[in-house]
Coordinates of C-alpha atoms and ligand atoms in Angstrom, one line a residue:
M2 CA 70.0 93.8 103.3
E3 CA 73.3 92.4 104.9
I4 CA 76.0 94.9 103.5
V5 CA 79.8 94.2 103.9
H6 CA 82.1 97.4 103.4
V7 CA 85.7 96.4 102.9
S8 CA 88.2 99.2 103.2
A9 CA 91.4 100.4 104.3
E10 CA 90.4 103.1 106.3
C11 CA 87.3 104.1 108.6
Y12 CA 86.9 107.0 111.1
P13 CA 87.5 107.0 113.8
M14 CA 89.7 103.8 113.8
A15 CA 92.1 105.2 111.0
K16 CA 91.7 107.9 108.9
S17 CA 94.1 109.7 106.4
G18 CA 91.5 111.6 104.4
G19 CA 87.9 111.5 102.9
L20 CA 87.7 107.9 102.5
G21 CA 88.0 107.4 106.4
D22 CA 85.1 109.7 106.8
V23 CA 82.8 108.3 104.3
V24 CA 83.2 104.6 105.5
G25 CA 82.8 105.8 108.9
A26 CA 79.6 107.3 108.1
L27 CA 78.0 105.6 105.3
P28 CA 77.4 102.2 107.2
K29 CA 75.7 104.1 110.0
Y30 CA 73.2 105.7 108.1
Q31 CA 72.7 102.6 106.2
T32 CA 71.9 100.8 109.7
Q33 CA 69.5 103.8 110.5
A34 CA 67.8 103.1 107.4
K35 CA 67.0 99.6 108.9
H36 CA 69.7 97.6 107.1
Y37 CA 72.6 95.7 108.6
A38 CA 75.9 97.2 107.7
K39 CA 79.3 96.4 108.7
V40 CA 83.0 97.3 108.1
V41 CA 85.8 95.2 107.8
M42 CA 89.4 96.8 107.8
P43 CA 92.9 96.2 108.9
M44 CA 93.8 96.3 112.5
Y45 CA 96.3 98.8 112.4
R46 CA 98.2 99.8 115.7
T47 CA 96.2 103.1 116.1
K48 CA 95.2 104.9 119.1
Y49 CA 91.5 104.0 118.7
L50 CA 92.5 100.1 119.0
Y51 CA 94.2 100.5 122.4
Q52 CA 91.4 102.8 123.9
N53 CA 88.8 100.2 123.1
Q54 CA 87.7 96.7 123.9
W55 CA 87.6 94.0 121.5
Q56 CA 86.5 90.3 121.3
V57 CA 87.6 87.7 119.1
D58 CA 85.3 86.9 116.2
A59 CA 87.1 84.2 114.0
K60 CA 90.4 83.0 113.2
G61 CA 92.1 81.6 110.1
T62 CA 95.1 81.1 108.0
V63 CA 96.0 81.9 104.5
T64 CA 98.7 80.9 102.1
M65 CA 99.8 83.6 99.6
G66 CA 102.3 82.3 97.3
E67 CA 105.2 80.7 99.3
L68 CA 103.9 83.2 102.3
F69 CA 101.8 81.7 105.0
F70 CA 100.0 83.7 107.6
E71 CA 97.4 83.4 110.2
Y72 CA 94.8 86.0 110.7
T73 CA 92.2 87.0 113.6
V74 CA 89.2 88.9 113.1
I75 CA 88.2 91.0 116.2
K76 CA 85.0 92.9 116.7
D77 CA 83.9 96.0 118.7
P78 CA 81.3 94.5 120.8
T79 CA 79.5 97.5 121.6
V80 CA 77.1 99.6 119.1
K81 CA 78.7 103.1 119.8
L82 CA 79.6 103.6 116.0
G83 CA 76.4 103.0 115.0
F84 CA 77.6 99.9 112.7
D85 CA 79.5 96.7 113.3
L86 CA 83.4 97.3 113.2
Y87 CA 85.5 94.1 112.5
L88 CA 89.3 94.4 112.4
V89 CA 91.7 91.8 110.8
D90 CA 94.8 91.3 112.4
I91 CA 97.9 90.0 110.5
P92 CA 100.9 89.8 112.2
G93 CA 104.0 90.9 110.6
L94 CA 101.7 92.7 108.1
L95 CA 99.1 95.0 109.4
D96 CA 100.3 95.5 112.7
R97 CA 101.7 98.8 111.9
E98 CA 101.0 102.4 113.2
Q99 CA 100.6 103.9 109.5
I100 CA 97.9 102.9 107.2
Y101 CA 100.1 103.2 104.0
G102 CA 103.4 103.9 102.9
Y103 CA 105.4 100.8 103.4
D104 CA 107.5 98.8 101.0
D105 CA 105.4 95.8 101.5
D106 CA 101.9 97.6 101.1
T107 CA 101.1 95.1 98.2
E108 CA 101.5 92.0 100.5
R109 CA 99.9 93.8 103.2
F110 CA 96.6 94.8 101.2
T111 CA 96.7 91.5 99.2
A112 CA 96.9 89.3 102.5
F113 CA 94.3 91.6 103.9
Q114 CA 91.7 91.1 100.8
I115 CA 92.2 87.2 101.1
A116 CA 91.9 86.9 104.6
V117 CA 88.4 88.9 104.4
L118 CA 87.1 86.4 101.8
D119 CA 88.4 83.5 103.8
W120 CA 86.3 85.0 106.8
I121 CA 83.3 85.4 105.0
N122 CA 83.7 82.1 103.4
Q123 CA 83.5 80.7 107.0
W124 CA 80.0 82.2 107.6
Q125 CA 76.8 80.1 107.6
H126 CA 75.0 82.4 105.3
L127 CA 75.8 84.9 102.7
P128 CA 75.7 88.7 102.7
D129 CA 73.5 90.4 100.4
V130 CA 76.2 92.7 98.9
V131 CA 80.1 93.2 99.3
H132 CA 80.8 97.0 99.0
C133 CA 84.6 97.6 98.2
H134 CA 86.4 100.9 98.5
D135 CA 89.6 102.1 96.3
H136 CA 92.2 99.9 95.0
H137 CA 93.3 98.2 98.4
T138 CA 89.9 96.4 98.0
G139 CA 90.0 95.9 94.2
L140 CA 90.9 92.5 94.0
V141 CA 88.1 91.3 96.0
P142 CA 85.3 91.1 93.2
F143 CA 87.8 89.0 91.1
M144 CA 88.4 86.6 93.6
M145 CA 84.8 86.2 94.5
K146 CA 84.1 85.5 91.0
H147 CA 87.0 83.6 89.9
S148 CA 89.2 82.1 92.8
Y149 CA 88.1 78.4 93.3
A150 CA 88.4 78.8 97.0
F151 CA 85.6 81.3 97.0
Q152 CA 83.2 79.6 94.7
K153 CA 80.3 80.0 97.3
L154 CA 80.8 83.8 97.1
S155 CA 80.5 83.8 93.4
K156 CA 76.8 84.9 93.2
V157 CA 77.0 87.6 96.0
P158 CA 76.8 91.1 94.2
T159 CA 79.7 93.5 94.5
V160 CA 79.8 97.4 94.4
F161 CA 83.3 99.0 93.8
T162 CA 83.7 102.8 94.7
I163 CA 86.3 104.8 93.6
H164 CA 87.2 107.6 95.6
N165 CA 90.6 108.1 94.0
A166 CA 91.7 106.8 90.6
Q167 CA 95.2 108.1 90.8
Y168 CA 96.5 105.5 93.0
Q169 CA 95.7 101.9 91.4
G170 CA 97.8 99.3 93.5
W171 CA 100.1 98.3 90.5
M172 CA 101.8 94.8 91.2
G173 CA 104.1 92.8 88.9
W174 CA 102.9 89.7 87.3
N175 CA 105.6 87.7 89.3
K176 CA 102.8 88.1 92.3
S177 CA 100.1 86.6 90.5
N178 CA 100.5 83.8 92.6
Y179 CA 99.5 85.6 95.6
L180 CA 95.9 85.1 94.7
P181 CA 94.1 81.9 95.8
A182 CA 94.0 79.5 92.4
W183 CA 92.0 81.2 90.0
D184 CA 90.5 80.5 86.3
S185 CA 93.6 81.2 84.4
W186 CA 91.3 82.1 81.3
K187 CA 90.3 85.3 83.3
G188 CA 93.7 86.6 83.6
G189 CA 92.7 89.7 81.5
L190 CA 90.6 90.8 84.0
L191 CA 93.3 91.6 86.4
E192 CA 95.8 93.0 83.6
W193 CA 96.0 96.7 82.5
A194 CA 99.2 97.9 80.6
G195 CA 101.3 95.1 81.5
T196 CA 100.8 94.8 85.2
I197 CA 98.2 93.6 87.8
N198 CA 96.2 96.7 88.1
P199 CA 93.9 96.0 91.3
L200 CA 91.9 99.3 90.5
A201 CA 91.2 98.1 86.8
A202 CA 90.6 94.7 88.0
G203 CA 87.9 96.1 90.5
I204 CA 86.4 98.1 87.8
K205 CA 86.1 95.2 85.4
A206 CA 85.1 92.2 87.8
A207 CA 82.7 94.3 90.0
W208 CA 78.8 94.2 89.3
K209 CA 78.6 97.8 89.7
V210 CA 81.1 100.9 89.9
T211 CA 80.6 104.2 91.6
T212 CA 82.4 107.3 91.7
V213 CA 81.9 109.9 94.6
S214 CA 80.9 112.8 92.3
W215 CA 79.1 113.0 88.9
S216 CA 81.6 115.4 87.2
Y217 CA 84.5 113.1 88.5
L218 CA 83.0 110.0 86.7
E219 CA 82.9 112.3 83.5
E220 CA 86.4 113.5 83.9
L221 CA 87.8 110.0 84.4
R222 CA 87.0 109.2 80.7
N223 CA 89.7 111.9 79.8
A224 CA 91.8 111.8 82.9
A225 CA 92.2 108.7 84.9
N226 CA 96.0 108.1 85.2
G227 CA 95.9 105.6 82.4
L228 CA 92.7 104.0 82.7
E229 CA 90.7 106.4 80.6
A230 CA 89.7 103.7 77.9
L231 CA 88.4 101.6 80.4
F232 CA 86.1 104.0 82.0
E233 CA 84.7 104.7 78.4
Y234 CA 84.2 101.1 77.7
E235 CA 82.7 100.3 81.2
K236 CA 80.4 103.5 81.4
G237 CA 77.4 101.5 81.4
K238 CA 78.1 99.9 84.9
C239 CA 79.3 103.3 86.4
V240 CA 77.4 105.9 88.4
G241 CA 78.2 108.7 90.4
I242 CA 76.9 109.3 93.7
L243 CA 77.7 112.4 95.6
N244 CA 79.2 111.9 99.2
G245 CA 77.4 113.3 102.0
I246 CA 78.7 114.4 105.4
D247 CA 78.2 113.0 108.9
A248 CA 76.2 115.6 110.9
D249 CA 76.7 114.0 114.2
V250 CA 80.5 114.8 113.7
W251 CA 80.4 117.8 111.4
N252 CA 77.6 120.0 113.2
P253 CA 79.0 123.5 114.5
A254 CA 76.0 123.5 116.8
E255 CA 77.2 120.5 118.5
D256 CA 80.7 120.2 117.9
S257 CA 82.8 119.6 121.1
F258 CA 86.1 120.0 119.4
I259 CA 85.4 123.8 118.7
H260 CA 86.0 126.8 121.1
Q261 CA 82.2 127.9 120.8
K262 CA 79.4 126.2 119.7
Y263 CA 77.0 128.2 116.8
S264 CA 74.1 127.8 114.8
L265 CA 72.6 129.7 112.0
A266 CA 70.9 132.0 114.3
T267 CA 74.1 132.7 116.1
V268 CA 76.8 132.2 113.1
K269 CA 78.1 135.8 113.2
K270 CA 79.0 135.9 116.7
G271 CA 80.1 132.3 117.0
K272 CA 82.3 132.4 114.0
K273 CA 84.0 135.6 115.4
A274 CA 84.8 133.9 118.8
N275 CA 86.2 130.9 117.2
K276 CA 88.2 133.2 114.8
D277 CA 89.4 135.2 117.9
K278 CA 90.6 132.1 119.8
L279 CA 92.5 130.5 116.5
C280 CA 94.1 133.9 115.7
E281 CA 95.4 134.2 119.4
Q282 CA 96.6 130.5 119.3
F283 CA 98.4 131.1 116.0
G284 CA 99.6 134.7 116.4
L285 CA 97.3 136.3 113.8
P286 CA 95.4 139.5 113.5
K287 CA 91.7 139.2 114.2
N288 CA 90.3 142.0 112.1
L289 CA 91.6 140.7 108.6
P290 CA 89.9 138.1 106.6
L291 CA 91.3 134.7 107.5
F292 CA 92.0 132.3 104.6
V293 CA 92.9 128.6 105.3
F294 CA 94.0 125.4 103.6
I295 CA 93.5 122.0 105.3
G296 CA 94.7 119.0 103.6
R297 CA 97.4 116.6 102.0
L298 CA 100.2 118.6 100.8
V299 CA 100.5 116.7 97.4
G300 CA 99.9 117.5 93.7
E301 CA 96.3 116.3 93.3
K302 CA 95.5 119.1 95.8
A303 CA 98.0 121.6 94.0
A304 CA 99.6 122.2 97.3
D305 CA 102.6 122.9 95.2
I306 CA 101.3 126.4 94.0
L307 CA 100.6 127.4 97.6
P308 CA 104.0 128.9 98.5
D309 CA 104.0 131.1 95.6
A310 CA 100.3 132.0 95.9
L311 CA 100.2 132.7 99.1
G312 CA 103.7 134.4 99.4
R313 CA 102.1 136.8 96.7
A314 CA 98.8 137.6 98.3
L315 CA 100.6 138.5 101.6
Y316 CA 102.9 141.0 99.3
Y317 CA 100.2 142.5 96.9
Y318 CA 97.4 142.5 99.5
K319 CA 99.6 143.5 102.5
N320 CA 97.7 143.8 105.7
Q321 CA 94.3 143.1 103.9
C322 CA 94.3 139.2 104.8
S323 CA 95.8 136.3 107.0
I324 CA 96.5 132.9 106.3
L325 CA 96.5 129.4 108.0
V326 CA 97.7 126.1 106.8
L327 CA 97.3 122.8 108.2
G328 CA 98.3 119.9 106.3
S329 CA 101.4 117.5 105.6
G330 CA 102.9 115.7 102.6
D331 CA 105.3 116.7 100.1
K332 CA 108.5 117.7 102.3
Q333 CA 109.9 120.5 99.7
V334 CA 106.2 122.1 100.0
E335 CA 106.3 121.7 103.8
L336 CA 109.1 123.6 103.7
E337 CA 108.7 126.3 101.5
L338 CA 105.2 126.9 103.3
Q339 CA 107.3 127.3 106.5
Q340 CA 109.5 129.5 104.8
V341 CA 106.8 131.7 103.6
A342 CA 105.2 131.9 106.9
A343 CA 108.5 132.8 108.7
A344 CA 108.7 135.8 106.3
N345 CA 105.2 136.8 107.3
T346 CA 105.1 136.2 110.9
N347 CA 102.2 138.3 111.8
H348 CA 100.2 137.1 108.9
M349 CA 100.6 133.4 108.3
N350 CA 101.2 130.2 110.2
C351 CA 101.2 126.6 109.4
Y352 CA 100.6 123.8 111.4
I353 CA 102.5 120.8 109.7
G354 CA 101.0 117.3 110.7
Y355 CA 97.6 116.0 111.3
N356 CA 95.3 117.4 113.7
E357 CA 91.7 116.3 114.1
A358 CA 90.6 118.7 116.9
L359 CA 92.5 121.5 115.3
S360 CA 90.8 121.0 111.9
H361 CA 87.3 121.4 113.5
Q362 CA 88.3 124.6 114.9
I363 CA 89.6 126.1 111.7
Y364 CA 86.6 125.3 109.8
A365 CA 84.7 127.2 112.4
G366 CA 87.1 130.1 112.8
A367 CA 88.0 130.6 109.0
D368 CA 86.4 133.0 106.8
F369 CA 87.6 131.4 103.3
L370 CA 88.8 127.8 102.8
L371 CA 91.2 127.3 99.8
M372 CA 90.9 124.3 97.5
P373 CA 92.8 124.7 94.4
S374 CA 92.6 120.8 93.5
R375 CA 93.9 119.5 90.3
V376 CA 91.8 116.5 91.0
E377 CA 88.9 116.4 93.2
P378 CA 86.9 113.2 93.2
C379 CA 84.2 114.7 95.8
G380 CA 86.0 116.7 98.3
L381 CA 84.5 116.8 101.8
N382 CA 86.6 120.0 103.1
Q383 CA 84.2 122.2 101.1
L384 CA 81.2 120.5 102.5
Y385 CA 82.4 120.8 106.0
A386 CA 83.3 124.5 105.5
M387 CA 79.7 125.2 104.2
A388 CA 78.2 123.5 107.1
Y389 CA 80.4 125.9 109.3
G390 CA 79.4 129.2 107.2
T391 CA 83.2 129.3 105.6
V392 CA 83.1 130.6 102.1
P393 CA 84.7 127.9 99.8
V394 CA 87.2 129.0 97.5
V395 CA 87.6 126.2 94.9
R396 CA 88.7 125.2 91.6
N397 CA 86.2 124.1 89.0
T398 CA 86.8 120.4 89.0
G399 CA 85.0 117.0 90.0
G400 CA 83.0 117.3 93.4
L401 CA 83.8 120.9 93.8
R402 CA 82.2 121.8 90.6
D403 CA 78.9 119.6 91.6
T404 CA 78.6 121.1 95.3
V405 CA 79.8 125.0 95.1
K406 CA 77.8 127.6 93.2
D407 CA 80.0 131.0 92.5
M408 CA 78.9 134.0 94.3
G409 CA 78.5 135.9 91.0
D410 CA 75.5 133.5 90.1
A411 CA 72.2 134.3 91.6
G412 CA 71.9 132.8 94.9
G413 CA 75.5 131.5 94.8
W414 CA 77.6 131.1 98.1
G415 CA 81.3 130.3 96.9
I416 CA 84.0 131.3 94.8
R417 CA 85.3 129.3 91.9
F418 CA 88.1 129.6 89.5
N419 CA 89.3 127.6 86.5
N420 CA 93.2 126.8 86.6
A421 CA 95.4 125.4 89.4
T422 CA 97.7 128.3 89.1
A423 CA 99.0 130.9 91.5
D424 CA 97.6 133.7 89.5
D425 CA 93.9 132.3 89.1
L426 CA 94.3 131.5 93.0
L427 CA 95.3 135.1 94.0
H428 CA 92.5 136.6 92.0
A429 CA 90.0 134.3 93.8
M430 CA 91.5 135.5 97.1
Y431 CA 91.2 139.3 95.8
R432 CA 87.4 138.6 95.2
G433 CA 87.1 137.3 99.0
I434 CA 89.0 140.3 100.3
D435 CA 86.7 142.6 98.4
L436 CA 83.7 140.6 99.6
Y437 CA 84.9 140.8 103.3
Q438 CA 85.9 144.4 103.2
N439 CA 83.0 145.9 101.2
H440 CA 80.0 143.7 100.9
A441 CA 79.4 142.4 104.5
T442 CA 75.7 141.8 104.3
Q443 CA 76.4 139.6 101.0
L444 CA 78.8 137.7 103.1
Q445 CA 76.3 137.4 105.8
N446 CA 73.5 136.2 103.0
M447 CA 76.2 133.7 101.6
R448 CA 76.7 132.0 105.1
A449 CA 73.1 131.7 105.7
T450 CA 72.6 130.2 102.4
M451 CA 75.4 127.5 102.5
M452 CA 74.6 126.5 106.2
Q453 CA 71.3 125.7 105.0
I454 CA 72.2 123.3 102.4
N455 CA 71.5 119.9 103.5
H456 CA 74.5 117.4 102.7
S457 CA 73.7 114.9 105.1
W458 CA 74.1 111.3 104.4
E459 CA 70.5 110.8 104.8
N460 CA 69.7 112.2 101.2
C461 CA 72.4 110.0 99.3
V462 CA 72.1 106.7 101.5
N463 CA 68.9 105.8 99.4
E464 CA 71.0 106.0 96.2
Y465 CA 73.3 103.1 97.1
L466 CA 70.2 101.0 98.7
T467 CA 68.2 101.2 95.8
M468 CA 71.5 100.1 93.7
Y469 CA 72.0 97.2 96.0
E470 CA 68.3 96.2 95.6
N471 CA 68.7 96.1 91.9
L472 CA 71.5 94.1 91.9
Ligands
ADP17 P1 91.1 113.6 100.4 O1 90.5 112.4 101.1 O2 91.6 113.6 98.9 O3 92.3 113.8 101.3 P2 88.8 115.2 101.4 O4 88.4 116.6 101.3 O5 87.9 114.1 100.8 O6 90.2 114.8 100.6 O7 89.0 114.8 102.8 C1 89.9 115.3 103.5 C2 89.7 114.8 105.0 O8 90.8 114.7 105.8 C3 88.6 116.0 105.7 O9 88.1 115.4 106.7 C4 89.9 117.0 106.4 O10 89.4 117.7 107.3 C5 90.8 115.8 106.8 N1 92.3 116.5 106.8 C6 93.1 116.2 105.7 N2 94.4 116.9 106.3 C7 94.2 116.9 107.6 C8 95.2 117.4 108.7 N3 96.5 117.7 108.3 N4 94.7 117.5 109.8 C9 93.3 117.3 110.0 N5 92.5 116.7 109.2 C10 93.0 116.6 107.9
GLC18 C1 89.3 110.6 98.1 C2 89.2 112.1 97.3 C3 88.2 113.1 97.8 C4 87.0 112.4 98.5 C5 87.1 111.4 99.5 C6 85.9 110.8 100.0 O1 90.1 110.7 99.0 O2 90.4 112.7 97.0 O3 87.8 113.9 97.0 O4 86.2 113.6 98.9 O5 88.0 110.2 98.6 O6 85.3 109.9 98.9

């Protein structure tokens, strides 16, 4: 099958979170399974763009209401990523350093989606499936079915994967003329609560909808930022498929980002060497259990409870633990975390910003990874932590519920708690400290158990392939 993934992110070209990781890995494993998977994404001005050679694949023009733009599709001529990567350049709209966060994001991503379809429309053949990811690509299934210009594509199956339903890409009806002329009887498919809602449009118009874990799909029927009724209504075409991890990138035995590589056989020594290095770098004691947080400092991740919870942990469990935070996001949370770190210089440190290499070293060197998330569609951090023998401390929600078993249950290897509150997180940290101080053998066994769990994409890729085949 020929599969076209359409996405706003793809590692290593551009990543702001797990979406980038997934779109950078799934096509590689689909290609390894003898299919032809390609990714098309915007050509942002990232480091990866400048470090690599590209060749022009196609050019075209698109009108969007009163706006007119030219686009160029370029291609990585090598096969180094394990799949074909295409970038869409639209000068004036997509040529920015950041992925999101601009006032004209609506125009940027609408133009991107139209250009992608205009490009596919030029091909001599049709792909077997177009697989869209999140709201930035949610208008694609609608336009393929109902825009006259893309009639040729109306029989091509579409899959829409929801990595995050919090963001929906809302746009006013005054922008409906951006989309190439469409069958006006179908306007209801674009609409939700008085606005054009690209996420809702994707759910309604795609042939099949997937979420990145089973529990998240169930939760969406009760909490989906306004779309609960839609998820209930469309449940027949929705299915949960758990994410995998890319073992070529996330494997402590081969990870060149980390200070000392290690495997299951050498985990104790290997983690110690990595922890010592990390503690030296961040001025932390080497002999205490090290708790870390890696991620976007936003409400979904419950980052707002961290300053209070971590400050209290360092007070109540004085000289019994140390803490390292890597992340960026909400400015108030960044400031508060830095204040707590400044008040506890020898036991806590923060790196405010994004640092891919450091994240690997932290998964390798930490003892416990904190994820108090309010919403977690799948979560990759806990899967990476497990592959590196780091105990995940997670709230009972979404993909965290589906992938972490509490150490209190037979054969469990993680710590789970119910509420995204400082009190619950503190109690969970207490269980971690007790484990580290008093149950070294159990900790060692838990590491062995989690490191042997196979979360590789090889397992889940077939679920997608079977779904495409059925379509
Ligand atoms: P989300 O996509 O909601 O942010 P995931 O758990 O799916 O959450 O994926 C987060 C990804 O982003 C992981 O690869 C994680 O290591 C990475 N990440 C998040 N914040 C940072 C950061 N500040 N520096 C480096 N990597 C980060
Ligand atoms: C989203 C979710 C995260 C998930 C990732 C990849 O960003 O917040 O839970 O792991 O997408 O699917």
